[in-house]
Amino acid sequence: MKKELKDAANAVEDASNSRAFVLAARAGFAVSGLLHLLVGFVAIQLALGKAGKADQAGAVAQLAAQPQGLLLLWVGFAACVALALWQTSNAVFGYGQLEARKKVVRKLSAAGKAVVFAVMALTFAASASGNSQTSGKTTSDFTVSIMKAPGGAFLLMIIGAAIAIAGLVFVVLGFKGSFKKDLQLPPSGTARSVVTGLGVVGYIAEGVALFLVGLLFIISTVQANPQESTGLDGGLKALREQPYGVYMLTAVGVGLICYGLYLMVKAKFARM
């Protein structure tokens, strides 16, 4: 039995490292980058007083409205599924050469990324099948349901804190440039500097956005208004209402665009 399980595991790992599968997974980074670009542009439009949905579902809806939009949605779905499966393979089989503590951290990180890309794939599929909702409404419904459950408020506080902490981690990774260990940086000094700069700015902006979402979760829970937890779109719109919010939202929008460009570059230079 052990031999059969080992053979099956080896077969799965070999499949996840095949050229076709890796190319599809790399496309997942590019798709994610495109969504971040769109969200960043909408964030800047919000800062300028225009309407828009600055979230993943809003970005997917923009793709759906393009010529051949249905094809774009299914291509995005396939790419995100491939990347989710690749991250799952890393979480299960990867990082065997690392020491125990680092191995656990990297595996948990890969598992978290697998969930993120799986959710992204579901967003594409829902939009392609005509069953899409804005992520803000979905998040609001989700938080209301949890709030009604026993201990729901405490659980929402934990979720909000976890998202906020994840945002802080992104900021730290950006400042330290730790993301570079996941890349095979180009040999050219200029190209290397551009990729690194996009990563630094992008990670910090993504971290700020995640922190705002987590903070909104916590505030809405404390105020017993779970319907106000409307995800990234709600967090960015709440930022706009703060002192100097227009400038901060514009900066976050530019940062998200940088993160999107970084992810598109990562599609080529990621270690896979």
XYZ file of C-alpha atoms in Angstrom:
272
model
C 0.000 0.000 0.000
C 2.804 2.400 0.896
C 4.462 1.781 -2.464
C 1.218 2.481 -4.341
C 0.678 5.716 -2.412
C 4.264 6.792 -3.052
C 3.928 6.003 -6.768
C 0.670 7.967 -6.929
C 2.277 10.922 -5.151
C 5.228 10.849 -7.542
C 2.864 10.754 -10.526
C 0.953 13.777 -9.231
C 4.186 15.672 -8.566
C 5.517 14.835 -12.047
C 2.272 16.021 -13.626
C 2.444 19.298 -11.698
C 5.964 19.866 -13.030
C 5.116 19.140 -16.674
C 5.846 21.947 -19.126
C 2.227 22.376 -20.229
C 0.939 22.513 -16.659
C 3.623 24.984 -15.550
C 2.865 27.249 -18.522
C -0.833 27.207 -17.592
C 0.049 27.988 -13.964
C 2.268 30.892 -15.065
C -0.715 32.233 -17.010
C -2.552 32.309 -13.668
C -0.105 34.930 -12.386
C -0.699 37.008 -15.512
C -4.487 36.772 -15.084
C -4.232 37.806 -11.437
C -2.009 40.690 -12.499
C -4.578 41.841 -15.049
C -7.316 41.843 -12.390
C -5.122 43.918 -10.062
C -4.482 46.380 -12.895
C -8.209 46.811 -13.437
C -8.914 47.204 -9.710
C -6.114 49.771 -9.456
C -7.564 51.836 -12.313
C -11.029 51.715 -10.723
C -9.536 52.815 -7.386
C -8.046 55.877 -9.092
C -11.410 56.588 -10.732
C -13.071 56.379 -7.296
C -10.546 58.898 -5.994
C -11.565 61.213 -8.841
C -15.232 60.909 -7.857
C -16.318 58.446 -10.535
C -18.392 55.318 -9.921
C -17.056 51.780 -10.075
C -16.546 48.486 -8.278
C -12.972 48.263 -7.016
C -12.906 44.548 -6.370
C -12.186 41.261 -8.080
C -15.757 40.704 -9.252
C -15.868 44.210 -10.709
C -12.639 43.552 -12.621
C -13.991 40.245 -13.947
C -17.168 42.036 -15.051
C -15.015 44.480 -17.039
C -13.379 41.551 -18.840
C -16.798 40.017 -19.531
C -17.886 43.245 -21.237
C -15.045 43.081 -23.763
C -15.285 41.523 -27.242
C -14.842 37.773 -26.829
C -15.483 38.338 -23.129
C -16.822 34.812 -22.541
C -13.644 33.311 -23.990
C -11.530 35.579 -21.761
C -13.491 34.429 -18.706
C -12.987 30.737 -19.399
C -9.302 31.257 -20.184
C -8.968 33.114 -16.871
C -10.801 30.294 -15.110
C -8.497 27.625 -16.586
C -5.341 29.584 -15.737
C -6.436 30.176 -12.135
C -7.392 26.509 -11.694
C -3.953 25.476 -12.964
C -2.205 27.868 -10.563
C -4.410 26.749 -7.656
C -3.519 23.116 -8.365
C 0.176 23.974 -8.673
C 0.096 25.755 -5.306
C -1.745 22.762 -3.831
C 0.993 20.486 -5.141
C 3.582 22.702 -3.433
C 1.609 22.597 -0.188
C 1.504 18.788 -0.267
C 4.768 17.748 -1.914
C 7.031 20.801 -1.984
C 9.815 22.304 0.141
C 11.180 18.968 1.306
C 14.714 20.389 1.342
C 13.894 23.051 3.953
C 14.193 22.769 7.725
C 11.005 21.868 9.593
C 9.854 25.358 10.635
C 10.494 26.969 7.260
C 8.869 24.011 5.532
C 5.660 24.445 7.542
C 5.558 28.197 6.824
C 6.076 27.725 3.088
C 3.511 24.921 2.903
C 0.907 27.001 4.741
C 1.661 29.935 2.444
C 1.206 27.727 -0.627
C -2.065 26.374 0.771
C -3.341 29.901 1.356
C -2.409 30.930 -2.184
C -4.156 27.824 -3.533
C -7.364 28.948 -1.813
C -7.002 32.493 -3.187
C -6.604 31.294 -6.770
C -9.396 28.733 -6.367
C -11.746 31.540 -5.279
C -10.556 33.607 -8.231
C -11.320 30.687 -10.558
C -14.817 30.393 -9.076
C -15.363 34.115 -9.697
C -14.477 33.645 -13.361
C -16.724 30.586 -13.644
C -19.647 32.333 -11.947
C -19.375 35.315 -14.277
C -19.048 33.086 -17.353
C -22.157 31.120 -16.354
C -24.148 34.278 -15.624
C -24.358 33.737 -11.856
C -21.968 36.459 -10.748
C -22.483 38.759 -7.774
C -20.309 41.615 -6.673
C -17.826 40.422 -4.091
C -19.092 43.185 -1.799
C -22.589 41.679 -1.696
C -21.177 38.180 -1.278
C -18.948 39.325 1.588
C -21.812 41.180 3.230
C -24.106 38.130 3.036
C -21.298 35.959 4.398
C -20.637 38.206 7.392
C -24.341 38.555 8.210
C -24.695 34.760 8.223
C -21.716 34.326 10.529
C -22.885 37.097 12.868
C -26.159 35.226 13.428
C -24.346 32.048 14.458
C -23.276 31.356 18.074
C -19.913 33.025 18.642
C -20.198 34.611 15.201
C -19.016 38.049 16.302
C -15.853 36.571 17.818
C -15.202 34.566 14.638
C -15.627 37.685 12.485
C -13.147 39.536 14.686
C -10.652 36.705 14.154
C -11.229 36.761 10.379
C -10.798 40.523 10.282
C -7.632 40.335 12.378
C -6.230 37.566 10.146
C -6.855 39.613 6.982
C -5.339 42.725 8.590
C -2.280 40.741 9.727
C -1.920 39.306 6.214
C -1.896 42.897 4.975
C 0.874 43.810 7.396
C 2.841 40.757 6.258
C 2.565 41.971 2.652
C 3.842 45.390 3.699
C 6.823 43.830 5.498
C 7.580 41.568 2.520
C 7.498 44.634 0.297
C 9.847 46.686 2.449
C 12.274 43.791 2.932
C 12.087 42.648 -0.690
C 11.552 39.080 0.524
C 9.444 38.291 -2.550
C 12.642 38.181 -4.613
C 13.416 34.668 -3.389
C 10.418 33.435 -5.421
C 11.845 34.901 -8.633
C 14.617 34.176 -11.088
C 15.486 37.821 -11.544
C 16.662 38.979 -14.989
C 20.436 39.428 -15.353
C 20.146 42.995 -16.647
C 20.637 45.564 -13.890
C 17.900 47.841 -15.239
C 15.362 45.044 -15.697
C 16.196 43.680 -12.252
C 15.641 47.110 -10.697
C 12.298 47.555 -12.491
C 11.010 44.139 -11.366
C 12.179 44.758 -7.800
C 10.651 48.245 -7.732
C 7.289 46.967 -8.982
C 7.371 44.253 -6.327
C 8.196 46.631 -3.468
C 5.504 49.180 -4.353
C 2.977 46.510 -5.281
C 3.383 44.417 -2.148
C 3.064 47.473 0.079
C -0.107 48.651 -1.727
C -1.635 45.159 -1.656
C -0.863 45.015 2.055
C -2.565 48.362 2.683
C -5.647 47.179 0.774
C -5.828 43.922 2.742
C -5.341 45.791 6.019
C -8.266 48.078 5.154
C -10.496 45.082 4.407
C -9.573 43.437 7.715
C -10.075 46.686 9.607
C -13.510 47.118 8.018
C -14.434 43.601 9.173
C -13.444 44.447 12.740
C -15.141 47.864 12.836
C -18.406 46.584 11.347
C -18.421 43.701 13.846
C -17.837 45.997 16.831
C -20.625 48.280 15.598
C -22.873 45.246 14.952
C -23.272 46.223 11.287
C -21.992 43.143 9.410
C -23.679 44.339 6.218
C -21.029 47.076 6.107
C -18.275 44.481 5.587
C -18.179 44.799 1.814
C -14.696 43.553 1.062
C -12.045 45.401 -0.913
C -14.521 47.721 -2.629
C -15.925 48.837 0.719
C -12.466 49.233 2.220
C -11.234 51.466 -0.593
C -14.400 53.567 -0.570
C -14.067 53.971 3.200
C -10.480 55.139 2.665
C -11.724 57.822 0.253
C -13.867 59.342 3.019
C -10.904 59.874 5.364
C -8.838 63.082 5.638
C -6.544 63.159 2.592
C -8.414 60.026 1.484
C -8.406 61.058 -2.175
C -4.621 61.176 -2.193
C -4.258 57.944 -0.213
C -6.728 56.130 -2.471
C -4.900 57.368 -5.562
C -1.620 56.103 -4.096
C -3.170 52.707 -3.324
C -4.589 52.558 -6.860
C -1.168 53.261 -8.358
C 0.326 50.652 -6.028
C -2.233 48.035 -7.092
C -1.376 48.769 -10.711
C 2.297 48.208 -9.837
C 1.390 44.936 -8.105
C -0.563 43.876 -11.174
C 2.429 44.633 -13.403
C 4.660 42.745 -10.960
C 2.403 39.660 -11.148
C 2.463 39.815 -14.940
C 6.260 39.946 -14.822
C 6.223 37.143 -12.251
C 4.446 34.972 -14.823
C 7.777 34.921 -16.654
C 10.298 35.012 -13.821
C 8.637 32.950 -11.046
C 10.587 29.947 -9.764
C 8.415 26.957 -10.699
